[in-house]
């Protein structure tokens, strides 16, 4: 019987809440809507509160109730995980009510909403960039605030997300065997994030990329790429001595030195072959030139003989007198 009574009481409470929400949604009474919305807010019924605060926006505009409605609306959206919308609402509150005692809290919550709305590293990072901007802006506007103490930590966390995304994108080139692109992309990460915590991992992939480029290089670029890889192994040992990465660099340098010696032999053989081929081509060219010269001389001789014979014919025609005139004798 006791359970039955409690059950009826719970149903009555729910029915009462539903009827209050429905009455407020259908009512034009500002005070009823405001009271019901604030009750929902206090009971953490964010969606119900938001539905009523949305109706109140025009009803309380320009009144003393407006700041509180705007502030609670932003918080209700924040707790309902509508971070982008809440961030804009908190920011507007801080801008529109700078003398309100809650202005600093609103500015902080705006920055926090952008932070909460930051996407995973493998997704679009425009929200992360916006979050860093908002957090830095709060830090600039309220440098002595108690809320500023964790701002740098949040900025570092978001910056690391950007670093890691850039690093992962560069690493994908290495996995696909695009070693030149990987090397360029990894160096860009170091340039864009000079204080990155991922420097050891980036160095590891750079030296491996350069090693692969050197050992699999085309003939004309091999020397240059071997030297580039060797120089980077020395840079690693200088910057990170007594580390596993330094050991890796040393191992790769030994392999590169062997590759360099082997390539010297290959170069000599190749240069000898090229020299022999060049000499052969010269000989063939000389033979061809001589043949062409002989053929031309023969042609010239034939032409000269033809001209000489023509001159003789022309001369004979000039020196031969015309035949004497003949007359018919009449009979």
PDB file of C-alpha atoms in Angstrom:
ATOM      1  CA  UNK A   1       0.000   0.000   0.000  1.00  0.00           C
ATOM      2  CA  UNK A   2       2.866   2.320   0.912  1.00  0.00           C
ATOM      3  CA  UNK A   3       4.582   1.679  -2.451  1.00  0.00           C
ATOM      4  CA  UNK A   4       1.299   2.340  -4.225  1.00  0.00           C
ATOM      5  CA  UNK A   5       0.896   5.709  -2.502  1.00  0.00           C
ATOM      6  CA  UNK A   6       4.491   6.676  -3.324  1.00  0.00           C
ATOM      7  CA  UNK A   7       3.922   5.700  -6.926  1.00  0.00           C
ATOM      8  CA  UNK A   8       0.804   7.855  -7.133  1.00  0.00           C
ATOM      9  CA  UNK A   9       2.733  10.748  -5.560  1.00  0.00           C
ATOM     10  CA  UNK A  10       5.549  10.431  -8.140  1.00  0.00           C
ATOM     11  CA  UNK A  11       3.024  10.352 -10.984  1.00  0.00           C
ATOM     12  CA  UNK A  12       1.318  13.417  -9.532  1.00  0.00           C
ATOM     13  CA  UNK A  13       4.615  15.275  -9.283  1.00  0.00           C
ATOM     14  CA  UNK A  14       5.524  14.425 -12.880  1.00  0.00           C
ATOM     15  CA  UNK A  15       2.052  15.386 -14.064  1.00  0.00           C
ATOM     16  CA  UNK A  16       2.352  18.654 -12.167  1.00  0.00           C
ATOM     17  CA  UNK A  17       5.736  19.393 -13.771  1.00  0.00           C
ATOM     18  CA  UNK A  18       4.430  18.567 -17.208  1.00  0.00           C
ATOM     19  CA  UNK A  19       1.353  20.719 -16.714  1.00  0.00           C
ATOM     20  CA  UNK A  20       3.464  23.627 -15.421  1.00  0.00           C
ATOM     21  CA  UNK A  21       5.751  23.358 -18.466  1.00  0.00           C
ATOM     22  CA  UNK A  22       2.785  23.153 -20.814  1.00  0.00           C
ATOM     23  CA  UNK A  23       1.015  26.086 -19.146  1.00  0.00           C
ATOM     24  CA  UNK A  24       4.166  28.184 -19.360  1.00  0.00           C
ATOM     25  CA  UNK A  25       4.758  27.237 -23.019  1.00  0.00           C
ATOM     26  CA  UNK A  26       1.180  28.253 -23.931  1.00  0.00           C
ATOM     27  CA  UNK A  27       1.043  31.330 -21.689  1.00  0.00           C
ATOM     28  CA  UNK A  28       1.835  34.944 -22.583  1.00  0.00           C
ATOM     29  CA  UNK A  29       2.407  35.768 -18.897  1.00  0.00           C
ATOM     30  CA  UNK A  30       6.053  36.817 -18.657  1.00  0.00           C
ATOM     31  CA  UNK A  31       6.231  36.196 -14.905  1.00  0.00           C
ATOM     32  CA  UNK A  32       4.817  32.662 -15.176  1.00  0.00           C
ATOM     33  CA  UNK A  33       7.203  31.771 -18.010  1.00  0.00           C
ATOM     34  CA  UNK A  34      10.181  33.262 -16.146  1.00  0.00           C
ATOM     35  CA  UNK A  35       9.363  31.495 -12.875  1.00  0.00           C
ATOM     36  CA  UNK A  36       8.864  28.128 -14.627  1.00  0.00           C
ATOM     37  CA  UNK A  37      12.066  28.555 -16.638  1.00  0.00           C
ATOM     38  CA  UNK A  38      14.072  29.391 -13.501  1.00  0.00           C
ATOM     39  CA  UNK A  39      12.533  26.428 -11.664  1.00  0.00           C
ATOM     40  CA  UNK A  40      13.583  24.124 -14.517  1.00  0.00           C
ATOM     41  CA  UNK A  41      17.047  25.661 -14.441  1.00  0.00           C
ATOM     42  CA  UNK A  42      17.345  25.060 -10.696  1.00  0.00           C
ATOM     43  CA  UNK A  43      16.232  21.446 -11.203  1.00  0.00           C
ATOM     44  CA  UNK A  44      18.804  21.028 -14.045  1.00  0.00           C
ATOM     45  CA  UNK A  45      16.092  20.387 -16.600  1.00  0.00           C
ATOM     46  CA  UNK A  46      18.101  22.146 -19.255  1.00  0.00           C
ATOM     47  CA  UNK A  47      15.966  21.438 -22.324  1.00  0.00           C
ATOM     48  CA  UNK A  48      12.764  22.556 -20.608  1.00  0.00           C
ATOM     49  CA  UNK A  49      14.493  25.663 -19.297  1.00  0.00           C
ATOM     50  CA  UNK A  50      15.898  26.475 -22.746  1.00  0.00           C
ATOM     51  CA  UNK A  51      12.493  26.103 -24.396  1.00  0.00           C
ATOM     52  CA  UNK A  52      11.072  28.734 -22.024  1.00  0.00           C
ATOM     53  CA  UNK A  53      14.105  31.049 -22.054  1.00  0.00           C
ATOM     54  CA  UNK A  54      13.796  31.094 -25.825  1.00  0.00           C
ATOM     55  CA  UNK A  55      10.233  32.407 -25.455  1.00  0.00           C
ATOM     56  CA  UNK A  56      11.374  34.992 -22.913  1.00  0.00           C
ATOM     57  CA  UNK A  57      14.047  36.598 -25.096  1.00  0.00           C
ATOM     58  CA  UNK A  58      11.654  39.115 -26.657  1.00  0.00           C
ATOM     59  CA  UNK A  59       9.453  39.456 -23.585  1.00  0.00           C
ATOM     60  CA  UNK A  60      12.266  40.603 -21.263  1.00  0.00           C
ATOM     61  CA  UNK A  61      14.330  42.575 -23.802  1.00  0.00           C
ATOM     62  CA  UNK A  62      15.262  45.946 -22.318  1.00  0.00           C
ATOM     63  CA  UNK A  63      14.133  44.970 -18.791  1.00  0.00           C
ATOM     64  CA  UNK A  64      16.128  44.153 -15.662  1.00  0.00           C
ATOM     65  CA  UNK A  65      15.333  40.479 -16.181  1.00  0.00           C
ATOM     66  CA  UNK A  66      17.165  40.304 -19.500  1.00  0.00           C
ATOM     67  CA  UNK A  67      20.757  39.872 -18.174  1.00  0.00           C
ATOM     68  CA  UNK A  68      19.719  36.994 -15.907  1.00  0.00           C
ATOM     69  CA  UNK A  69      17.792  35.275 -18.710  1.00  0.00           C
ATOM     70  CA  UNK A  70      20.767  35.667 -21.067  1.00  0.00           C
ATOM     71  CA  UNK A  71      23.189  34.366 -18.440  1.00  0.00           C
ATOM     72  CA  UNK A  72      21.050  31.361 -17.516  1.00  0.00           C
ATOM     73  CA  UNK A  73      20.399  30.568 -21.188  1.00  0.00           C
ATOM     74  CA  UNK A  74      24.138  30.400 -21.819  1.00  0.00           C
ATOM     75  CA  UNK A  75      24.664  28.110 -18.823  1.00  0.00           C
ATOM     76  CA  UNK A  76      21.730  25.871 -19.805  1.00  0.00           C
ATOM     77  CA  UNK A  77      23.246  25.445 -23.271  1.00  0.00           C
ATOM     78  CA  UNK A  78      26.644  24.747 -21.705  1.00  0.00           C
ATOM     79  CA  UNK A  79      25.258  22.006 -19.467  1.00  0.00           C
ATOM     80  CA  UNK A  80      23.240  20.655 -22.410  1.00  0.00           C
ATOM     81  CA  UNK A  81      26.592  20.402 -24.253  1.00  0.00           C
ATOM     82  CA  UNK A  82      25.699  22.992 -26.890  1.00  0.00           C
ATOM     83  CA  UNK A  83      29.186  24.416 -26.477  1.00  0.00           C
ATOM     84  CA  UNK A  84      29.440  26.574 -29.586  1.00  0.00           C
ATOM     85  CA  UNK A  85      26.085  28.239 -28.960  1.00  0.00           C
ATOM     86  CA  UNK A  86      26.838  28.670 -25.252  1.00  0.00           C
ATOM     87  CA  UNK A  87      30.248  30.151 -26.051  1.00  0.00           C
ATOM     88  CA  UNK A  88      28.690  32.799 -28.298  1.00  0.00           C
ATOM     89  CA  UNK A  89      26.055  33.592 -25.673  1.00  0.00           C
ATOM     90  CA  UNK A  90      28.591  33.952 -22.861  1.00  0.00           C
ATOM     91  CA  UNK A  91      30.783  36.133 -25.062  1.00  0.00           C
ATOM     92  CA  UNK A  92      27.847  38.367 -25.989  1.00  0.00           C
ATOM     93  CA  UNK A  93      26.962  38.693 -22.306  1.00  0.00           C
ATOM     94  CA  UNK A  94      30.495  39.787 -21.401  1.00  0.00           C
ATOM     95  CA  UNK A  95      30.498  42.337 -24.252  1.00  0.00           C
ATOM     96  CA  UNK A  96      26.950  43.675 -23.701  1.00  0.00           C
ATOM     97  CA  UNK A  97      27.118  43.828 -19.893  1.00  0.00           C
ATOM     98  CA  UNK A  98      30.729  44.746 -19.064  1.00  0.00           C
ATOM     99  CA  UNK A  99      29.760  46.258 -15.674  1.00  0.00           C
ATOM    100  CA  UNK A 100      27.756  43.234 -14.567  1.00  0.00           C
ATOM    101  CA  UNK A 101      29.591  41.399 -11.743  1.00  0.00           C
ATOM    102  CA  UNK A 102      29.246  38.213 -13.787  1.00  0.00           C
ATOM    103  CA  UNK A 103      31.046  39.659 -16.852  1.00  0.00           C
ATOM    104  CA  UNK A 104      34.393  38.042 -15.962  1.00  0.00           C
ATOM    105  CA  UNK A 105      32.723  34.696 -15.305  1.00  0.00           C
ATOM    106  CA  UNK A 106      30.935  34.960 -18.660  1.00  0.00           C
ATOM    107  CA  UNK A 107      34.201  35.739 -20.475  1.00  0.00           C
ATOM    108  CA  UNK A 108      35.839  32.744 -18.785  1.00  0.00           C
ATOM    109  CA  UNK A 109      32.923  30.469 -19.621  1.00  0.00           C
ATOM    110  CA  UNK A 110      33.009  31.656 -23.252  1.00  0.00           C
ATOM    111  CA  UNK A 111      36.655  30.584 -23.464  1.00  0.00           C
ATOM    112  CA  UNK A 112      35.860  27.321 -21.674  1.00  0.00           C
ATOM    113  CA  UNK A 113      33.025  26.586 -24.132  1.00  0.00           C
ATOM    114  CA  UNK A 114      35.398  26.984 -27.052  1.00  0.00           C
ATOM    115  CA  UNK A 115      37.820  24.656 -25.261  1.00  0.00           C
ATOM    116  CA  UNK A 116      35.079  22.070 -24.692  1.00  0.00           C
ATOM    117  CA  UNK A 117      34.022  22.362 -28.336  1.00  0.00           C
ATOM    118  CA  UNK A 118      37.496  21.565 -29.663  1.00  0.00           C
ATOM    119  CA  UNK A 119      37.327  18.522 -31.951  1.00  0.00           C
ATOM    120  CA  UNK A 120      39.500  15.395 -31.765  1.00  0.00           C
ATOM    121  CA  UNK A 121      42.951  15.829 -33.318  1.00  0.00           C
ATOM    122  CA  UNK A 122      42.039  13.803 -36.425  1.00  0.00           C
ATOM    123  CA  UNK A 123      39.106  16.121 -37.249  1.00  0.00           C
ATOM    124  CA  UNK A 124      38.930  19.744 -38.379  1.00  0.00           C
ATOM    125  CA  UNK A 125      40.902  21.909 -35.952  1.00  0.00           C
ATOM    126  CA  UNK A 126      39.350  25.321 -36.652  1.00  0.00           C
ATOM    127  CA  UNK A 127      37.503  25.035 -33.321  1.00  0.00           C
ATOM    128  CA  UNK A 128      40.807  24.370 -31.578  1.00  0.00           C
ATOM    129  CA  UNK A 129      42.349  27.497 -33.113  1.00  0.00           C
ATOM    130  CA  UNK A 130      39.321  29.537 -31.996  1.00  0.00           C
ATOM    131  CA  UNK A 131      39.565  28.092 -28.488  1.00  0.00           C
ATOM    132  CA  UNK A 132      43.240  29.078 -28.173  1.00  0.00           C
ATOM    133  CA  UNK A 133      42.368  32.611 -29.338  1.00  0.00           C
ATOM    134  CA  UNK A 134      39.532  32.915 -26.809  1.00  0.00           C
ATOM    135  CA  UNK A 135      41.604  31.549 -23.934  1.00  0.00           C
ATOM    136  CA  UNK A 136      44.468  33.906 -24.763  1.00  0.00           C
ATOM    137  CA  UNK A 137      42.036  36.822 -24.962  1.00  0.00           C
ATOM    138  CA  UNK A 138      40.717  36.031 -21.473  1.00  0.00           C
ATOM    139  CA  UNK A 139      44.279  35.815 -20.198  1.00  0.00           C
ATOM    140  CA  UNK A 140      45.039  39.238 -21.702  1.00  0.00           C
ATOM    141  CA  UNK A 141      41.870  40.839 -20.301  1.00  0.00           C
ATOM    142  CA  UNK A 142      42.039  39.269 -16.835  1.00  0.00           C
ATOM    143  CA  UNK A 143      45.715  38.500 -16.128  1.00  0.00           C
ATOM    144  CA  UNK A 144      45.240  38.644 -12.341  1.00  0.00           C
ATOM    145  CA  UNK A 145      42.055  36.600 -12.191  1.00  0.00           C
ATOM    146  CA  UNK A 146      41.943  33.410 -10.158  1.00  0.00           C
ATOM    147  CA  UNK A 147      40.396  31.802 -13.219  1.00  0.00           C
ATOM    148  CA  UNK A 148      43.543  32.585 -15.242  1.00  0.00           C
ATOM    149  CA  UNK A 149      45.634  30.081 -13.311  1.00  0.00           C
ATOM    150  CA  UNK A 150      44.637  27.113 -15.478  1.00  0.00           C
ATOM    151  CA  UNK A 151      44.386  29.003 -18.777  1.00  0.00           C
ATOM    152  CA  UNK A 152      47.975  28.310 -19.828  1.00  0.00           C
ATOM    153  CA  UNK A 153      47.440  24.614 -19.099  1.00  0.00           C
ATOM    154  CA  UNK A 154      44.383  24.582 -21.363  1.00  0.00           C
ATOM    155  CA  UNK A 155      46.253  26.475 -24.101  1.00  0.00           C
ATOM    156  CA  UNK A 156      49.145  24.012 -23.893  1.00  0.00           C
ATOM    157  CA  UNK A 157      46.722  21.108 -24.171  1.00  0.00           C
ATOM    158  CA  UNK A 158      45.077  22.562 -27.263  1.00  0.00           C
ATOM    159  CA  UNK A 159      48.419  23.494 -28.837  1.00  0.00           C
ATOM    160  CA  UNK A 160      49.614  19.935 -28.350  1.00  0.00           C
ATOM    161  CA  UNK A 161      46.521  18.731 -30.211  1.00  0.00           C
ATOM    162  CA  UNK A 162      47.497  20.904 -33.189  1.00  0.00           C
ATOM    163  CA  UNK A 163      51.091  19.663 -32.993  1.00  0.00           C
ATOM    164  CA  UNK A 164      49.987  16.052 -32.854  1.00  0.00           C
ATOM    165  CA  UNK A 165      47.659  16.448 -35.843  1.00  0.00           C
ATOM    166  CA  UNK A 166      50.474  17.986 -37.920  1.00  0.00           C
ATOM    167  CA  UNK A 167      52.840  15.235 -36.758  1.00  0.00           C
ATOM    168  CA  UNK A 168      50.371  12.485 -37.615  1.00  0.00           C
ATOM    169  CA  UNK A 169      49.734  13.964 -41.069  1.00  0.00           C
ATOM    170  CA  UNK A 170      53.498  14.045 -41.731  1.00  0.00           C
ATOM    171  CA  UNK A 171      53.898  10.507 -40.415  1.00  0.00           C
ATOM    172  CA  UNK A 172      51.317   9.261 -42.903  1.00  0.00           C
ATOM    173  CA  UNK A 173      53.648  10.256 -45.756  1.00  0.00           C
ATOM    174  CA  UNK A 174      56.356   8.050 -44.235  1.00  0.00           C
ATOM    175  CA  UNK A 175      53.962   5.122 -43.934  1.00  0.00           C
ATOM    176  CA  UNK A 176      53.033   5.505 -47.610  1.00  0.00           C
ATOM    177  CA  UNK A 177      56.706   5.513 -48.632  1.00  0.00           C
ATOM    178  CA  UNK A 178      56.594   9.185 -49.657  1.00  0.00           C
ATOM    179  CA  UNK A 179      59.891   9.934 -47.918  1.00  0.00           C
ATOM    180  CA  UNK A 180      60.593  13.287 -49.533  1.00  0.00           C
ATOM    181  CA  UNK A 181      57.135  14.593 -48.627  1.00  0.00           C
ATOM    182  CA  UNK A 182      57.503  13.141 -45.123  1.00  0.00           C
ATOM    183  CA  UNK A 183      60.825  14.921 -44.607  1.00  0.00           C
ATOM    184  CA  UNK A 184      59.380  18.275 -45.731  1.00  0.00           C
ATOM    185  CA  UNK A 185      56.202  17.879 -43.641  1.00  0.00           C
ATOM    186  CA  UNK A 186      58.138  16.886 -40.515  1.00  0.00           C
ATOM    187  CA  UNK A 187      60.473  19.858 -40.867  1.00  0.00           C
ATOM    188  CA  UNK A 188      57.401  22.095 -41.213  1.00  0.00           C
ATOM    189  CA  UNK A 189      56.086  20.758 -37.899  1.00  0.00           C
ATOM    190  CA  UNK A 190      59.346  21.782 -36.214  1.00  0.00           C
ATOM    191  CA  UNK A 191      59.167  25.203 -37.833  1.00  0.00           C
ATOM    192  CA  UNK A 192      55.527  25.768 -36.853  1.00  0.00           C
ATOM    193  CA  UNK A 193      55.941  24.379 -33.320  1.00  0.00           C
ATOM    194  CA  UNK A 194      59.553  25.065 -32.243  1.00  0.00           C
ATOM    195  CA  UNK A 195      58.778  24.106 -28.627  1.00  0.00           C
ATOM    196  CA  UNK A 196      56.998  20.868 -29.507  1.00  0.00           C
ATOM    197  CA  UNK A 197      57.242  17.953 -27.114  1.00  0.00           C
ATOM    198  CA  UNK A 198      57.255  15.633 -30.117  1.00  0.00           C
ATOM    199  CA  UNK A 199      60.759  16.638 -31.259  1.00  0.00           C
ATOM    200  CA  UNK A 200      62.356  13.209 -30.509  1.00  0.00           C
ATOM    201  CA  UNK A 201      59.671  11.362 -32.494  1.00  0.00           C
ATOM    202  CA  UNK A 202      59.920  13.897 -35.328  1.00  0.00           C
ATOM    203  CA  UNK A 203      63.727  13.578 -35.434  1.00  0.00           C
ATOM    204  CA  UNK A 204      63.354   9.803 -35.540  1.00  0.00           C
ATOM    205  CA  UNK A 205      61.130   9.945 -38.625  1.00  0.00           C
ATOM    206  CA  UNK A 206      63.249  12.625 -40.294  1.00  0.00           C
ATOM    207  CA  UNK A 207      66.446  10.568 -40.046  1.00  0.00           C
ATOM    208  CA  UNK A 208      64.616   7.452 -41.240  1.00  0.00           C
ATOM    209  CA  UNK A 209      63.104   9.401 -44.150  1.00  0.00           C
ATOM    210  CA  UNK A 210      66.498  10.785 -45.142  1.00  0.00           C
ATOM    211  CA  UNK A 211      68.063   7.334 -44.891  1.00  0.00           C
ATOM    212  CA  UNK A 212      65.408   5.879 -47.175  1.00  0.00           C
ATOM    213  CA  UNK A 213      65.819   8.790 -49.591  1.00  0.00           C
ATOM    214  CA  UNK A 214      69.606   8.322 -49.645  1.00  0.00           C
ATOM    215  CA  UNK A 215      69.596   4.562 -50.148  1.00  0.00           C
ATOM    216  CA  UNK A 216      66.812   4.586 -52.743  1.00  0.00           C
ATOM    217  CA  UNK A 217      67.869   7.761 -54.499  1.00  0.00           C
ATOM    218  CA  UNK A 218      68.380   8.333 -58.194  1.00  0.00           C
ATOM    219  CA  UNK A 219      72.039   8.513 -59.268  1.00  0.00           C
ATOM    220  CA  UNK A 220      72.269  12.303 -59.670  1.00  0.00           C
ATOM    221  CA  UNK A 221      70.873  13.069 -56.176  1.00  0.00           C
ATOM    222  CA  UNK A 222      72.446  10.232 -54.206  1.00  0.00           C
ATOM    223  CA  UNK A 223      75.589  12.076 -53.069  1.00  0.00           C
ATOM    224  CA  UNK A 224      73.589  15.072 -51.861  1.00  0.00           C
ATOM    225  CA  UNK A 225      71.048  12.945 -50.002  1.00  0.00           C
ATOM    226  CA  UNK A 226      73.685  10.783 -48.321  1.00  0.00           C
ATOM    227  CA  UNK A 227      75.439  13.913 -47.052  1.00  0.00           C
ATOM    228  CA  UNK A 228      72.135  15.392 -45.856  1.00  0.00           C
ATOM    229  CA  UNK A 229      71.319  12.229 -43.896  1.00  0.00           C
ATOM    230  CA  UNK A 230      74.841  12.045 -42.429  1.00  0.00           C
ATOM    231  CA  UNK A 231      74.645  15.677 -41.307  1.00  0.00           C
ATOM    232  CA  UNK A 232      71.346  14.994 -39.545  1.00  0.00           C
ATOM    233  CA  UNK A 233      72.764  12.008 -37.659  1.00  0.00           C
ATOM    234  CA  UNK A 234      75.455  14.312 -36.273  1.00  0.00           C
ATOM    235  CA  UNK A 235      72.826  16.910 -35.340  1.00  0.00           C
ATOM    236  CA  UNK A 236      70.863  14.294 -33.386  1.00  0.00           C
ATOM    237  CA  UNK A 237      73.946  13.128 -31.487  1.00  0.00           C
ATOM    238  CA  UNK A 238      74.783  16.731 -30.636  1.00  0.00           C
ATOM    239  CA  UNK A 239      71.275  17.722 -29.488  1.00  0.00           C
ATOM    240  CA  UNK A 240      70.279  14.437 -27.819  1.00  0.00           C
ATOM    241  CA  UNK A 241      73.411  12.652 -26.603  1.00  0.00           C
ATOM    242  CA  UNK A 242      73.152   9.422 -24.635  1.00  0.00           C
ATOM    243  CA  UNK A 243      69.614   8.711 -25.827  1.00  0.00           C
ATOM    244  CA  UNK A 244      68.077   5.843 -27.750  1.00  0.00           C
ATOM    245  CA  UNK A 245      67.607   8.211 -30.666  1.00  0.00           C
ATOM    246  CA  UNK A 246      71.348   8.993 -30.637  1.00  0.00           C
ATOM    247  CA  UNK A 247      72.053   5.249 -30.803  1.00  0.00           C
ATOM    248  CA  UNK A 248      69.685   4.959 -33.752  1.00  0.00           C
ATOM    249  CA  UNK A 249      71.441   7.882 -35.454  1.00  0.00           C
ATOM    250  CA  UNK A 250      74.842   6.226 -34.937  1.00  0.00           C
ATOM    251  CA  UNK A 251      73.581   2.950 -36.401  1.00  0.00           C
ATOM    252  CA  UNK A 252      72.150   4.763 -39.414  1.00  0.00           C
ATOM    253  CA  UNK A 253      75.374   6.742 -39.890  1.00  0.00           C
ATOM    254  CA  UNK A 254      77.397   3.525 -40.061  1.00  0.00           C
ATOM    255  CA  UNK A 255      75.031   2.211 -42.730  1.00  0.00           C
ATOM    256  CA  UNK A 256      75.244   5.494 -44.617  1.00  0.00           C
ATOM    257  CA  UNK A 257      79.043   5.493 -44.513  1.00  0.00           C
ATOM    258  CA  UNK A 258      79.013   2.020 -46.079  1.00  0.00           C
ATOM    259  CA  UNK A 259      76.481   3.223 -48.632  1.00  0.00           C
ATOM    260  CA  UNK A 260      78.744   6.170 -49.403  1.00  0.00           C
ATOM    261  CA  UNK A 261      81.802   3.922 -49.965  1.00  0.00           C
ATOM    262  CA  UNK A 262      79.817   1.545 -52.141  1.00  0.00           C
ATOM    263  CA  UNK A 263      78.527   4.480 -54.152  1.00  0.00           C
ATOM    264  CA  UNK A 264      82.090   5.759 -54.699  1.00  0.00           C
ATOM    265  CA  UNK A 265      82.892   2.415 -56.371  1.00  0.00           C
ATOM    266  CA  UNK A 266      79.692   2.571 -58.382  1.00  0.00           C
ATOM    267  CA  UNK A 267      80.496   6.138 -59.419  1.00  0.00           C
ATOM    268  CA  UNK A 268      83.965   5.172 -60.625  1.00  0.00           C
ATOM    269  CA  UNK A 269      82.562   2.257 -62.589  1.00  0.00           C
ATOM    270  CA  UNK A 270      79.810   4.419 -63.985  1.00  0.00           C
ATOM    271  CA  UNK A 271      82.226   7.207 -64.893  1.00  0.00           C
ATOM    272  CA  UNK A 272      84.525   4.689 -66.592  1.00  0.00           C
ATOM    273  CA  UNK A 273      81.601   3.313 -68.570  1.00  0.00           C
ATOM    274  CA  UNK A 274      80.505   6.804 -69.476  1.00  0.00           C
ATOM    275  CA  UNK A 275      84.053   7.712 -70.569  1.00  0.00           C
ATOM    276  CA  UNK A 276      84.322   4.530 -72.670  1.00  0.00           C
ATOM    277  CA  UNK A 277      80.909   5.153 -74.174  1.00  0.00           C
ATOM    278  CA  UNK A 278      81.818   8.767 -74.897  1.00  0.00           C
ATOM    279  CA  UNK A 279      85.071   7.678 -76.591  1.00  0.00           C
ATOM    280  CA  UNK A 280      83.228   5.125 -78.661  1.00  0.00           C
ATOM    281  CA  UNK A 281      80.664   7.701 -79.672  1.00  0.00           C
ATOM    282  CA  UNK A 282      83.494  10.039 -80.698  1.00  0.00           C
ATOM    283  CA  UNK A 283      85.068   7.327 -82.831  1.00  0.00           C
ATOM    284  CA  UNK A 284      81.769   6.475 -84.429  1.00  0.00           C
ATOM    285  CA  UNK A 285      81.116  10.126 -85.050  1.00  0.00           C
ATOM    286  CA  UNK A 286      84.582  10.565 -86.571  1.00  0.00           C
ATOM    287  CA  UNK A 287      83.972   7.550 -88.844  1.00  0.00           C
ATOM    288  CA  UNK A 288      80.608   8.923 -89.822  1.00  0.00           C
ATOM    289  CA  UNK A 289      82.089  12.339 -90.487  1.00  0.00           C
ATOM    290  CA  UNK A 290      84.879  10.772 -92.613  1.00  0.00           C
ATOM    291  CA  UNK A 291      82.378   8.744 -94.575  1.00  0.00           C
ATOM    292  CA  UNK A 292      80.222  11.778 -95.204  1.00  0.00           C
ATOM    293  CA  UNK A 293      83.310  13.746 -96.216  1.00  0.00           C
ATOM    294  CA  UNK A 294      84.351  11.049 -98.729  1.00  0.00           C
ATOM    295  CA  UNK A 295      80.863  10.837-100.146  1.00  0.00           C
ATOM    296  CA  UNK A 296      80.770  14.602-100.503  1.00  0.00           C
ATOM    297  CA  UNK A 297      84.153  14.621-102.236  1.00  0.00           C
ATOM    298  CA  UNK A 298      82.910  12.005-104.702  1.00  0.00           C
ATOM    299  CA  UNK A 299      79.801  14.040-105.365  1.00  0.00           C
ATOM    300  CA  UNK A 300      81.918  17.142-105.853  1.00  0.00           C
ATOM    301  CA  UNK A 301      84.200  15.261-108.302  1.00  0.00           C
ATOM    302  CA  UNK A 302      81.230  14.011-110.325  1.00  0.00           C
ATOM    303  CA  UNK A 303      79.805  17.511-110.457  1.00  0.00           C
ATOM    304  CA  UNK A 304      83.182  18.898-111.569  1.00  0.00           C
ATOM    305  CA  UNK A 305      83.426  16.308-114.354  1.00  0.00           C
ATOM    306  CA  UNK A 306      79.913  17.109-115.507  1.00  0.00           C
ATOM    307  CA  UNK A 307      80.751  20.800-115.580  1.00  0.00           C
ATOM    308  CA  UNK A 308      83.996  20.144-117.529  1.00  0.00           C
ATOM    309  CA  UNK A 309      82.174  18.085-120.175  1.00  0.00           C
ATOM    310  CA  UNK A 310      79.524  20.758-120.494  1.00  0.00           C
ATOM    311  CA  UNK A 311      82.199  23.404-120.987  1.00  0.00           C
ATOM    312  CA  UNK A 312      83.799  21.277-123.742  1.00  0.00           C
ATOM    313  CA  UNK A 313      80.475  20.864-125.506  1.00  0.00           C
ATOM    314  CA  UNK A 314      79.743  24.565-125.275  1.00  0.00           C
ATOM    315  CA  UNK A 315      83.242  25.430-126.603  1.00  0.00           C
ATOM    316  CA  UNK A 316      82.946  23.035-129.583  1.00  0.00           C
ATOM    317  CA  UNK A 317      79.608  24.556-130.506  1.00  0.00           C
ATOM    318  CA  UNK A 318      81.109  28.044-130.552  1.00  0.00           C
ATOM    319  CA  UNK A 319      84.206  27.151-132.694  1.00  0.00           C
ATOM    320  CA  UNK A 320      82.420  25.065-135.337  1.00  0.00           C
ATOM    321  CA  UNK A 321      81.492  27.294-138.435  1.00  0.00           C
ATOM    322  CA  UNK A 322      78.025  27.023-139.835  1.00  0.00           C
ATOM    323  CA  UNK A 323      77.675  24.956-143.032  1.00  0.00           C
ATOM    324  CA  UNK A 324      78.099  26.813-146.477  1.00  0.00           C
ATOM    325  CA  UNK A 325      74.975  28.061-148.263  1.00  0.00           C
ATOM    326  CA  UNK A 326      73.722  25.873-151.180  1.00  0.00           C
ATOM    327  CA  UNK A 327      71.896  27.126-154.286  1.00  0.00           C
ATOM    328  CA  UNK A 328      69.644  25.218-156.556  1.00  0.00           C
ATOM    329  CA  UNK A 329      70.712  25.208-160.299  1.00  0.00           C
ATOM    330  CA  UNK A 330      67.893  25.856-162.666  1.00  0.00           C
ATOM    331  CA  UNK A 331      67.491  23.438-165.509  1.00  0.00           C
TER     332      UNK A 331
END
